[in-house]
Short mmCIF file of C-alpha atoms and ligand atoms in Angstrom, two decimals:
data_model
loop_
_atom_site.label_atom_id
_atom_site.label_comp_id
_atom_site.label_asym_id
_atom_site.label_seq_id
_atom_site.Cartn_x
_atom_site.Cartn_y
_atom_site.Cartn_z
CA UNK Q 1 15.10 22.38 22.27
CA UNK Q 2 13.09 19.31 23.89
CA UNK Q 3 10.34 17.11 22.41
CA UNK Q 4 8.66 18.07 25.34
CA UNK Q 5 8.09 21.62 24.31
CA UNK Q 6 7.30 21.27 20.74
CA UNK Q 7 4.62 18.84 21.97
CA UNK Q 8 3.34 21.65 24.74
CA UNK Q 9 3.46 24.29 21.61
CA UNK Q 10 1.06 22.32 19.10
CA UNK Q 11 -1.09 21.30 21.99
CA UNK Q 12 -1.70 25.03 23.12
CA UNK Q 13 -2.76 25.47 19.37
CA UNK Q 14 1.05 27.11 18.58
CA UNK Q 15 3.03 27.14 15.37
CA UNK Q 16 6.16 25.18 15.34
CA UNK Q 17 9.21 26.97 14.03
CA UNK Q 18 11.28 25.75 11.27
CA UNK Q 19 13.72 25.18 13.46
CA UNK Q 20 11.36 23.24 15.71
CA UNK Q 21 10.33 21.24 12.71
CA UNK Q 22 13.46 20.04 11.32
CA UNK Q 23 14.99 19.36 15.22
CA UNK Q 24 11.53 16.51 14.40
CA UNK Q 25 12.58 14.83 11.82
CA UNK Q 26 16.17 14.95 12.48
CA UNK Q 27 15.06 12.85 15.77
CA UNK Q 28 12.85 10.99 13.84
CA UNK Q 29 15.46 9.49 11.48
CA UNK Q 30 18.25 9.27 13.75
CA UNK Q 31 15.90 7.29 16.70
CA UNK Q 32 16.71 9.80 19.17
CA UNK Q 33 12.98 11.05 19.63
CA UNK Q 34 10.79 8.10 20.18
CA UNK Q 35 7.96 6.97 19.37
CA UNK Q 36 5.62 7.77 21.97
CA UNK Q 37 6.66 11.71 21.93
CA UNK Q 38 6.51 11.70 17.98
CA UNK Q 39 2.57 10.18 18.49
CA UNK Q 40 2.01 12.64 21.06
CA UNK Q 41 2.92 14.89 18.72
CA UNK Q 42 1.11 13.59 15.68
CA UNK Q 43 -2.08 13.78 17.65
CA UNK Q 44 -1.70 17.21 18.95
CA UNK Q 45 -1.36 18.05 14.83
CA UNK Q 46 -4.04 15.79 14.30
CA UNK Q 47 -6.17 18.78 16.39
CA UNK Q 48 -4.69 21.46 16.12
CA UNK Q 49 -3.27 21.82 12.76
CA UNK Q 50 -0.56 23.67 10.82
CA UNK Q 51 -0.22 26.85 8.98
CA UNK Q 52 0.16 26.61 5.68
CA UNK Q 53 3.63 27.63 6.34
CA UNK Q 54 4.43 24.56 8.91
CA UNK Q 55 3.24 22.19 6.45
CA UNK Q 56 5.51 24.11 3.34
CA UNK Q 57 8.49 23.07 6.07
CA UNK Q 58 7.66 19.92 7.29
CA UNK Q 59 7.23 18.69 3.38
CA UNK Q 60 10.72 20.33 3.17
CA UNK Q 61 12.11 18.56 5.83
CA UNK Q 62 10.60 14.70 5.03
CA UNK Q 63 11.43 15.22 1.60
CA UNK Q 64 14.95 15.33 2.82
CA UNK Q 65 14.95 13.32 5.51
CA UNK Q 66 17.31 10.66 3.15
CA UNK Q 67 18.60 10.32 -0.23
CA UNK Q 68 16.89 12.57 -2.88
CA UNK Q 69 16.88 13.94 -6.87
CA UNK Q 70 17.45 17.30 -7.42
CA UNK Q 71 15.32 18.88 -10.62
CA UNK Q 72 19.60 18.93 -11.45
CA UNK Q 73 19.88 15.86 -11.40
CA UNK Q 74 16.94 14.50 -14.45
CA UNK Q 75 17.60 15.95 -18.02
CA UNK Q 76 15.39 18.08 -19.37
CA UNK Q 77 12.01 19.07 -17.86
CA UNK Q 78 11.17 16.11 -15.61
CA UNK Q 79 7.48 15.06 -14.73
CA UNK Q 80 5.91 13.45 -12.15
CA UNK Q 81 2.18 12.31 -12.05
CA UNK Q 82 0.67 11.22 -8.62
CA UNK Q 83 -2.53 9.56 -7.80
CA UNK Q 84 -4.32 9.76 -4.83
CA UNK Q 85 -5.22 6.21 -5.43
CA UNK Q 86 -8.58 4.60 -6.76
CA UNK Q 87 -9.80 1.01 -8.25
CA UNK Q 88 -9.06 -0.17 -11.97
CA UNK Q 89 -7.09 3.28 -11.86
CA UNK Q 90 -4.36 2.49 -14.78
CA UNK Q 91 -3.55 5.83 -15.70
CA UNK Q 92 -0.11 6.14 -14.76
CA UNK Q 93 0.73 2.51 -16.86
CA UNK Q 94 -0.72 4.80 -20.00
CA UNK Q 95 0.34 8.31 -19.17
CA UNK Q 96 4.05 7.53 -18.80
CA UNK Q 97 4.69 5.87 -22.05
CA UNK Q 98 2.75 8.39 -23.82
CA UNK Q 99 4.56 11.66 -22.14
CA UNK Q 100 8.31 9.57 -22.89
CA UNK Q 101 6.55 9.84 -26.67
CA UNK Q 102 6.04 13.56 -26.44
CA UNK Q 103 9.59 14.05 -25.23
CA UNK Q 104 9.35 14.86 -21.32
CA UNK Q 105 11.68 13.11 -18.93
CA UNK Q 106 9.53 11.20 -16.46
CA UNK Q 107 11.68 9.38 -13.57
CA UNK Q 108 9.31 8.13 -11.71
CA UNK Q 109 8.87 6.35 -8.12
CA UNK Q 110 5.94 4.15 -7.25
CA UNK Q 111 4.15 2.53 -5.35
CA UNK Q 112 2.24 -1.09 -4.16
CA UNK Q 113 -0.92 -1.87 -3.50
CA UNK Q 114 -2.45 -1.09 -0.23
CA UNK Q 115 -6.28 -1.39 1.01
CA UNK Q 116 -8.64 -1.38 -1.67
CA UNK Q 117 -6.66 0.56 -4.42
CA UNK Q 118 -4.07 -0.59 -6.63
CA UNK Q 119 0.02 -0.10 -7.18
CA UNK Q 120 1.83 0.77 -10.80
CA UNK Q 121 4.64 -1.18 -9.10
CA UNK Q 122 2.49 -4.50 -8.98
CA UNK Q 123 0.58 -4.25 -12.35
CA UNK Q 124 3.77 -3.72 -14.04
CA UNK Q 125 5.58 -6.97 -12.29
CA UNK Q 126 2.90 -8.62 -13.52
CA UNK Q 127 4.91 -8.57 -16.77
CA UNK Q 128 7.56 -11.55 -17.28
CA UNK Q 129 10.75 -10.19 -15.96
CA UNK Q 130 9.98 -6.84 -15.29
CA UNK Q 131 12.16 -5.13 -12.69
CA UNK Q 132 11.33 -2.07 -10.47
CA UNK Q 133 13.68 -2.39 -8.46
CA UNK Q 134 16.18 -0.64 -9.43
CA UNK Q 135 19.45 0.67 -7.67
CA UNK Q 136 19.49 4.91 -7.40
CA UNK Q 137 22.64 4.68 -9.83
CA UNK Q 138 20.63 2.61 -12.78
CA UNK Q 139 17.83 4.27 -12.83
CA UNK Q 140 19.26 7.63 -12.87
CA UNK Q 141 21.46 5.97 -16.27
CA UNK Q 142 17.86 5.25 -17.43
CA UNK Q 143 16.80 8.26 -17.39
CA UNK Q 144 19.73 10.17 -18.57
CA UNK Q 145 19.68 7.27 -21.37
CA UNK Q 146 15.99 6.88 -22.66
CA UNK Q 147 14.16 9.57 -21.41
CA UNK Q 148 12.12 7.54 -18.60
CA UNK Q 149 12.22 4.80 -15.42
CA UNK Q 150 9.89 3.62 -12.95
CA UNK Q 151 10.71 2.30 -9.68
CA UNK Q 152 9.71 1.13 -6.71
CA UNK Q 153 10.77 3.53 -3.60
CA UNK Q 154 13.92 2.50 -2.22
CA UNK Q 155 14.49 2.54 1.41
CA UNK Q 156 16.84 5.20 1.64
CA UNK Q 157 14.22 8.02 0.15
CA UNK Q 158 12.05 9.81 2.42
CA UNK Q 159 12.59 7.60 5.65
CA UNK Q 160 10.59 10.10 7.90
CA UNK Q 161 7.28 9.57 5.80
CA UNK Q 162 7.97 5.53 6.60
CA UNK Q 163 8.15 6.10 10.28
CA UNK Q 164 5.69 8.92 10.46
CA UNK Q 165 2.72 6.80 8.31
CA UNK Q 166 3.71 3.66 10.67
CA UNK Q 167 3.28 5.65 13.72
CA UNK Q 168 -0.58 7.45 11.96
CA UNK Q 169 -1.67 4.17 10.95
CA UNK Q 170 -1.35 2.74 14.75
CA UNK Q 171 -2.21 5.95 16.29
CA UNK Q 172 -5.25 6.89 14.35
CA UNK Q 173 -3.85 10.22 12.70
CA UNK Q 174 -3.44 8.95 9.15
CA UNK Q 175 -6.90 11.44 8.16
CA UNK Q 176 -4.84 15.01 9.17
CA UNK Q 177 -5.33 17.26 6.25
CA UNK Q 178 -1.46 18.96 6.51
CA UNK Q 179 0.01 15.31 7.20
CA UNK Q 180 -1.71 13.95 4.53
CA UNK Q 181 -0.19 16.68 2.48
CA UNK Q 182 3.47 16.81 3.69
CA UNK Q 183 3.36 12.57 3.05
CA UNK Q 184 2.59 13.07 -1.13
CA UNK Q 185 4.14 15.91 -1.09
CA UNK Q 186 7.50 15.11 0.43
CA UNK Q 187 7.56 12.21 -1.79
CA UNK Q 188 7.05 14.32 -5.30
CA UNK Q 189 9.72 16.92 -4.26
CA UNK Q 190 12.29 13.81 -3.28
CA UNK Q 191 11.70 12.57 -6.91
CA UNK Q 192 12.85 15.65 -8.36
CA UNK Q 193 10.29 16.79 -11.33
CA UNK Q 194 9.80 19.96 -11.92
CA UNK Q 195 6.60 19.57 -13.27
CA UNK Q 196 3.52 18.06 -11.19
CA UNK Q 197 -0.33 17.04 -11.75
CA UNK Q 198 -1.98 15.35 -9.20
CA UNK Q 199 -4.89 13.08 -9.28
CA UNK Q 200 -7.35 13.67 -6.55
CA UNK Q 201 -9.69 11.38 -6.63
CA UNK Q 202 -13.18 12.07 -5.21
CA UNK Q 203 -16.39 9.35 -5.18
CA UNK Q 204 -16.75 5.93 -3.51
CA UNK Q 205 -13.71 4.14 -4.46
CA UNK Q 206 -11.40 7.24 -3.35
CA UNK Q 207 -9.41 7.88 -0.11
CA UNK Q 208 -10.97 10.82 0.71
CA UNK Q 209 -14.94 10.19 -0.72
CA UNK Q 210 -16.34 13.32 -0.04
CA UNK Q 211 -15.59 16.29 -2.85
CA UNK Q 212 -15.19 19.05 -0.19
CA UNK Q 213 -12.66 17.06 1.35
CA UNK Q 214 -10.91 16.04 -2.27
CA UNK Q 215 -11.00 19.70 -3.02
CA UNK Q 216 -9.64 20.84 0.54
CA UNK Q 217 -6.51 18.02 -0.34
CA UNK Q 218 -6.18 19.73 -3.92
CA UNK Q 219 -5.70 22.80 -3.16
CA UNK Q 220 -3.24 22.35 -0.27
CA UNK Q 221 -1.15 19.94 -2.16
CA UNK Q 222 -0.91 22.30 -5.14
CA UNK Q 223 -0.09 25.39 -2.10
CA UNK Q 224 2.59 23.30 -0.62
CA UNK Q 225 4.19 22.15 -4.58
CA UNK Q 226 3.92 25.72 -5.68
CA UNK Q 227 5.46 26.98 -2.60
CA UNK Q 228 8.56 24.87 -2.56
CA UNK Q 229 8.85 25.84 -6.26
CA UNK Q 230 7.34 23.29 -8.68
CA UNK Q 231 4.79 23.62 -10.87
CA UNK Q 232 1.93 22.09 -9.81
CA UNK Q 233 -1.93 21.58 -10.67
CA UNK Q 234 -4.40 19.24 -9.70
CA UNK Q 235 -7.58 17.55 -11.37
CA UNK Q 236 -10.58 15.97 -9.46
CA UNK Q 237 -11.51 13.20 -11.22
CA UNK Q 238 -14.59 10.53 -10.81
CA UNK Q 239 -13.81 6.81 -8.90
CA UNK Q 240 -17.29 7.03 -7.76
CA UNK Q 241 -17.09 4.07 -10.51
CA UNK Q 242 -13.92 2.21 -11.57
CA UNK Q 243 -11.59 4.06 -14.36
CA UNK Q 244 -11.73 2.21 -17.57
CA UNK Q 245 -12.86 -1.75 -17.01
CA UNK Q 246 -9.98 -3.68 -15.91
CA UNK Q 247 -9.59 -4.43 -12.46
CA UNK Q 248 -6.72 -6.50 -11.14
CA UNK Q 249 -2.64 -6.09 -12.18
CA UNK Q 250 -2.08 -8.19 -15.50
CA UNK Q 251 -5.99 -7.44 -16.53
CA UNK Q 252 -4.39 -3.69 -16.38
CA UNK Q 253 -1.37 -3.69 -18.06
CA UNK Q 254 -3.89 -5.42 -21.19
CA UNK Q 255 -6.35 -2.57 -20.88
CA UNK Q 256 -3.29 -0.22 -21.07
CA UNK Q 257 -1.55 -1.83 -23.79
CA UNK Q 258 -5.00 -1.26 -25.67
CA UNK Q 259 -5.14 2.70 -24.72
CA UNK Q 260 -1.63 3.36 -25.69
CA UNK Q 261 -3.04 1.40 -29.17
CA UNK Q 262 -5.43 4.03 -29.34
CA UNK Q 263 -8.19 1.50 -28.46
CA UNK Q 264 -8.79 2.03 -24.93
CA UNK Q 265 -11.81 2.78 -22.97
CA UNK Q 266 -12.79 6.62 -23.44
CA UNK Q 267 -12.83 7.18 -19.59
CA UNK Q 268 -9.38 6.13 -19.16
CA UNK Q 269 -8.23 7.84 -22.63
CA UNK Q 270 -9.38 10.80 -22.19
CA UNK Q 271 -7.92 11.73 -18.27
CA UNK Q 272 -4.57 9.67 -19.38
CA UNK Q 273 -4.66 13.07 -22.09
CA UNK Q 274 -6.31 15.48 -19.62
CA UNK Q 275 -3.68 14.91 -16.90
CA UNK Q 276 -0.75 14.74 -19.46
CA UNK Q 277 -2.00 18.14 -21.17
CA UNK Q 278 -1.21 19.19 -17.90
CA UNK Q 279 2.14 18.05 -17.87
CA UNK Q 280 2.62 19.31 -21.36
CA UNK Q 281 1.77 22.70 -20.90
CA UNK Q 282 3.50 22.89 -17.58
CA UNK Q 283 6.81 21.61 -19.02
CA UNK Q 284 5.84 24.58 -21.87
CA UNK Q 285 5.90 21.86 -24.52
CA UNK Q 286 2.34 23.15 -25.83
CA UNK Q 287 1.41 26.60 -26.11
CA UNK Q 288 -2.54 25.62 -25.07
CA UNK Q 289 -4.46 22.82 -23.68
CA UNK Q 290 -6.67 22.00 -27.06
CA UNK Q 291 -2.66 21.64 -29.05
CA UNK Q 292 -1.64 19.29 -26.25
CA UNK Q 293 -4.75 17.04 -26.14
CA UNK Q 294 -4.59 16.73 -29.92
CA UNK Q 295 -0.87 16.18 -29.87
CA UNK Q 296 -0.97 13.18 -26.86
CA UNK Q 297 -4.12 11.49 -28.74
CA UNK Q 298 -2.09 11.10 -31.95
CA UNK Q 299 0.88 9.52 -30.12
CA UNK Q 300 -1.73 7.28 -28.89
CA UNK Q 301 -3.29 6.82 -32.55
CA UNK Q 302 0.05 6.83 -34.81
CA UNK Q 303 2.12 3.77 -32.00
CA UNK Q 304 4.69 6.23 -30.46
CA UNK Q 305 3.26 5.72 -27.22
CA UNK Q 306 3.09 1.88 -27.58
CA UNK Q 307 5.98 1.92 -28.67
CA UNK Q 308 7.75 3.74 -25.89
CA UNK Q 309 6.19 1.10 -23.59
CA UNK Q 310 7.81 -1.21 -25.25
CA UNK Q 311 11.12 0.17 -25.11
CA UNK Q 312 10.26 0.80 -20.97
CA UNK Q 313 10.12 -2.63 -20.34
CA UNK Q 314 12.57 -3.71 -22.30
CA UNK Q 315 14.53 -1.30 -20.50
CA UNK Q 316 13.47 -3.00 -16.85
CA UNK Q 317 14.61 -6.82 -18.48
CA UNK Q 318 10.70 -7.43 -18.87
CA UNK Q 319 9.31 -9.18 -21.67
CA UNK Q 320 8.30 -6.89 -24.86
CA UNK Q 321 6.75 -9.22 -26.41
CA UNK Q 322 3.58 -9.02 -24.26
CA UNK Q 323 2.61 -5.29 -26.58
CA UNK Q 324 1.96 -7.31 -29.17
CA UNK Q 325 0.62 -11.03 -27.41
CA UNK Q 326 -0.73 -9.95 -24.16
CA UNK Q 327 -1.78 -13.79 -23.41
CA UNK Q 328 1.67 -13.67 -22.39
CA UNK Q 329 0.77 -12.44 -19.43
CA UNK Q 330 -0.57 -14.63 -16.36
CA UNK Q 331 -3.86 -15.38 -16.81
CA UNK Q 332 -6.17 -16.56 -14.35
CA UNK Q 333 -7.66 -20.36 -14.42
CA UNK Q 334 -11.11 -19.28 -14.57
CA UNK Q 335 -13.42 -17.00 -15.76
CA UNK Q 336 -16.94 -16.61 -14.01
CA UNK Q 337 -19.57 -13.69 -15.33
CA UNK Q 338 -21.90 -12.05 -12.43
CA UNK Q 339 -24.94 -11.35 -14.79
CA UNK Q 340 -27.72 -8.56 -14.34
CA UNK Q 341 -30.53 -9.69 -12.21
CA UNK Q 342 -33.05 -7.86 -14.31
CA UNK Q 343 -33.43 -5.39 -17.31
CA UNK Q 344 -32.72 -1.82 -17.19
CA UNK Q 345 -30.69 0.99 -16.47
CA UNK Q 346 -27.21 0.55 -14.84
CA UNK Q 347 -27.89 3.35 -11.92
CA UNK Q 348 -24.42 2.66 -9.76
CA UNK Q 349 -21.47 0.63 -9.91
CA UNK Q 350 -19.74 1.39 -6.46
CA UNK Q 351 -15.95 1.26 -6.80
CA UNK Q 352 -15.12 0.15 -3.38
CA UNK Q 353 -16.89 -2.84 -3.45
CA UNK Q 354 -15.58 -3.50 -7.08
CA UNK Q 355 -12.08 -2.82 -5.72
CA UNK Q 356 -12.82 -5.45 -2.26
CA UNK Q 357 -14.05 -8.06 -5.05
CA UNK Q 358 -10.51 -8.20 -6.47
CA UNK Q 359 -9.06 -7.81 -3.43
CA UNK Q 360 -10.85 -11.18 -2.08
CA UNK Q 361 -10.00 -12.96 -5.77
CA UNK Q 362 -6.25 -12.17 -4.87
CA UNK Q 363 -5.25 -9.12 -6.74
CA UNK Q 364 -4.35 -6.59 -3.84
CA UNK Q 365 -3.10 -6.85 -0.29
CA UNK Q 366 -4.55 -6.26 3.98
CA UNK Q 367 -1.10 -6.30 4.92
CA UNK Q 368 2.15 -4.93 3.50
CA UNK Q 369 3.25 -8.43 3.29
CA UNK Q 370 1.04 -10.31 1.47
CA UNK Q 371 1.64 -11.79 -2.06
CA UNK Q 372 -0.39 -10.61 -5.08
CA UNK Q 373 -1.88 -13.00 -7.92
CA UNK Q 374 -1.29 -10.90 -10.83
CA UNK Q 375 -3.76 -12.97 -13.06
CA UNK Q 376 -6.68 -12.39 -10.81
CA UNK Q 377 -9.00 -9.60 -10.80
CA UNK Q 378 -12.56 -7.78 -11.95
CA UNK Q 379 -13.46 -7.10 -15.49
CA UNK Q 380 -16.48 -4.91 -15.90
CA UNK Q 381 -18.76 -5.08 -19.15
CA UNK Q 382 -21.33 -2.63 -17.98
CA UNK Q 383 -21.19 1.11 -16.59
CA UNK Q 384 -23.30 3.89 -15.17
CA UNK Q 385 -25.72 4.71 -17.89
CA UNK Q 386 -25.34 1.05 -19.32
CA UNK Q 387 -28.49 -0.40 -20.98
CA UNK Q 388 -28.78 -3.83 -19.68
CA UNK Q 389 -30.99 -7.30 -20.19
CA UNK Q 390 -31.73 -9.81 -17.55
CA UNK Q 391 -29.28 -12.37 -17.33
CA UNK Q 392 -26.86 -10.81 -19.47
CA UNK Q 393 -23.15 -10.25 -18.01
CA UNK Q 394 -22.14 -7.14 -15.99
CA UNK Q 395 -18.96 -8.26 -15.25
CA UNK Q 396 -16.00 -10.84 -15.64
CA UNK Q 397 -14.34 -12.27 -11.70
CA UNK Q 398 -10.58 -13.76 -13.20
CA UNK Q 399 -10.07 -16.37 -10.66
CA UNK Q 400 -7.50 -18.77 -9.30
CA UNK Q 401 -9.23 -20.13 -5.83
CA UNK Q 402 -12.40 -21.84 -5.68
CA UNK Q 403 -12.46 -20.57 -1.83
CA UNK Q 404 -13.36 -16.62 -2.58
CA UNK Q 405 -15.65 -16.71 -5.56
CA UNK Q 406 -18.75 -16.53 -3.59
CA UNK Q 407 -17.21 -13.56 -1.05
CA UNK Q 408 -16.57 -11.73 -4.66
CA UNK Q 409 -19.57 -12.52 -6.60
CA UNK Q 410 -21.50 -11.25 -3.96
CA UNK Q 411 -19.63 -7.96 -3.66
CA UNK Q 412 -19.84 -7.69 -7.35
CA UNK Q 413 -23.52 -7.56 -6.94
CA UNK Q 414 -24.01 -5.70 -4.88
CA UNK Q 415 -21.86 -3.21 -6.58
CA UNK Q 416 -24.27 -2.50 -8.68
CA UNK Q 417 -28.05 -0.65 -9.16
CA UNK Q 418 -30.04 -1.47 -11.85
CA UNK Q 419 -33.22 0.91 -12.65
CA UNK Q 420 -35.40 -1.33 -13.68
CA UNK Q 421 -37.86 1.60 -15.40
CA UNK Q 422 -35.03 2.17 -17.69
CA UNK Q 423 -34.60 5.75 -16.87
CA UNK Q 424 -31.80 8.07 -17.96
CA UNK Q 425 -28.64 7.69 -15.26
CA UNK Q 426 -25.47 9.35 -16.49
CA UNK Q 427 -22.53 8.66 -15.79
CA UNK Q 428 -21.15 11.37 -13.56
CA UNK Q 429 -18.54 13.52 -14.66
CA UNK Q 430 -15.08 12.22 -15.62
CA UNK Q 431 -13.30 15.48 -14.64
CA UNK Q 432 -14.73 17.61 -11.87
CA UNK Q 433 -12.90 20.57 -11.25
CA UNK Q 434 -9.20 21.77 -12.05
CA UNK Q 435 -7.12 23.04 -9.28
CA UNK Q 436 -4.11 25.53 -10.27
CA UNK Q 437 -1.98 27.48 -8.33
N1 URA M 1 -1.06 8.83 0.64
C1 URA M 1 0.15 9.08 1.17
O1 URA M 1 1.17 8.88 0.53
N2 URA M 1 0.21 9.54 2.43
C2 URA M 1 -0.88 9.79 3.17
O2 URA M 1 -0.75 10.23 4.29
C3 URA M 1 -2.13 9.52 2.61
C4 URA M 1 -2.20 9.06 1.34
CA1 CA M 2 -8.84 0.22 -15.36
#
């Protein structure tokens, strides 16, 4: 076998054999294929596609391309929640507290901020002390121990997706619908849960903004997980708006402390219990979706689940005192409200350019090594639907530097429509369409 051939193969619109695929990766990892055949490659994907089958073995084959959990390895029936990434999108800071309340093992990897959407790993470092990263050995004790751990990816997991996003990003084949796939994909199965529900995110603020293409991704990711033997469903949810109203890493982990209080913003509360209903009934810890939503919300009513974030970061050496005083957390020096130009109807409130404002106040990163301000980021007071009066505040900028307050005002504004006859706008629909296999 050459690189030479496989390349010929995809190019004349062939499908590689397992075989053919794994001889990839292999080279990948070990160096001995470079680059410039692997983006020959990629690009010949990029037109030609894969069968449904390729992309089942090329997941396969990333997702052990380096160290990974077996479902063996977790106790009990071990969940995983993934995200296909959106602005003020603090589910995951909610949903695994809450599902370490209703008894399901969740050992979970994250990520960082990238572009205009936010990481779990960074809005959870925002807390004093707070460790994600953890060695494979402690936070495998974690999870044997207390049920639950979340950590950054370590270097050693899933080294062909690292190489094989590097090489997309630089060769312009990131938007391939079965690489795109085998990427989340290979990174679930490496983490080892059984149990799956994935987050597609559709609307402005998403990665993929249009729904046909959020509902193409869907269904293929929940193909690939059901294929390689998980269980595996899929929501489409709303970011044509932000989720919830905090924007920005500490401003987060307060709005999430408030959810798992039971006093959260009803956008955010109710697909933190729509996604973990999911995971509930998947794990068969419910016998039906109604006894699952009613179970989550009273963990989030009766403390359990605030309580089980407290235990997670004391857990990770962070401070647990910040449940109960959240101005423990950083806070930015100042506070500056973008009010509504006139009276009416709140029409839009565009994600992305929410998500660029708190990018530009410091809360997110360009490049993969740029620092974070966790104290900085976008508050919003008003939503779609929102009855407003001139001159009173739409939203909060949390700001440290003088310098990018007018770059972030202005994208604040312009984030939003106001209908100035008042009319009816509502917001649209939290959950769009469910995906199972
Ligand atoms: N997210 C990933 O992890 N990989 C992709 O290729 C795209 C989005
Ligand atoms: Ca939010």
């Amino acid at each position: 076998m050459n690189p030479v051939e496989l390349i010929r193969k995809k190019r004349d619109g062939g499908a590689l054999s397992r075989a053919e695929i794994e001889y990839w990766i292999d080279g990948i990892v070990d160096g001995t294929i470079p680059d410039y055949q692997t983006s020959a490659l990629l690009m010949a994907v990029y037109f030609r596609g894969m069968t449904e089958e390729e992309t089942v073995v090329l997941t396969d084959a990333m997702a052990h391309s380096g160290s990974v959990f077996s479902p063996d390895d977790l106790p009990g029936f071990a969940v995983d929640k993934h995200s296909t990434g959106g602005v003020g999108d603090t589910t995951t800071l909610v949903l695994l507290p809450l599902l370490a309340a209703a008894g399901l093992t969740i050992a979970k990897l994250s990520g960082r901020a990238l572009g205009h959407t936010g990481g779990t790993i960074d809005k959870l470092e925002s807390i004093p002390g707070f460790c994600a990263r953890l060695s494979k050995s402690r936070f495998l004790d974690q999870v044997r121990r207390h049920g639950f751990a979340l950590a950054d990816h370590t270097d050693d997991m899933v080294p062909a997706d690292r190489i094989l996003y590097e090489l997309r990003d630089v060769t312009s084949t990131v938007d391939s619908l079965p690489l795109i796939v085998a990427s989340i994909m290979s990174k679930k199965i490496a983490g080892g849960a059984r149990g799956i529900v994935i987050d597609v995110k559709t609307g402005a603020g998403a990665f993929l903004p249009e729904l046909e293409d959020s509902r193409r991704l869907a269904r293929s990711l929940v193909a690939i997980g059901t294929s390689l033997d998980r269980r595996i469903s899929a929501l489409i949810t709303d970011m044509s708006q932000p989720l919830g109203r905090a924007v920005g890493n500490a401003l987060e982990v307060v709005e999430a402390i408030e959810t798992l209080r039971g006093e959260g913003p009803a956008d955010l509360t109710d697909l933190c219990c729509e996604l973990g209903a999911e995971l509930l009934l998947s794990a068969e810890a419910a016998a039906a979706r109604d006894e699952a939503l009613a179970h989550l919300r009273r963990l989030l009513s009766d403390g359990s689940a605030l309580d089980a974030f407290r235990r997670l970061i004391e857990c990770q050496d962070g401070e647990p005192a910040v449940v109960d005083d959240p101005s423990l957390l950083p806070r930015a020096l100042r506070v500056v409200e973008i009010d509504a130009p006139a009276s009416g109807t709140v029409a839009r409130l565009d994600a992305l350019s929410i998500g660029r404002a708190a990018n530009a106040l410091g809360a997110g990163r360009t490049t993969k090594d740029d620092t974070i301000d966790p104290a900085v980021g976008v508050e919003i007071l008003q939503k779609v639907g929102d009855q407003v009066d001139a001159g009173a505040p739409l939203a909060r900028l949390h700001a440290n530097r003088e310098t990018n307050l007018p770059e972030a005002s202005e994208l604040v504004r312009s984030a939003y429509t106001i209908d100035p006859n008042g009319g009816a706008h509502e917001p649209p629909p939290l959950i769009v369409e469910r995906i199972g296999p």
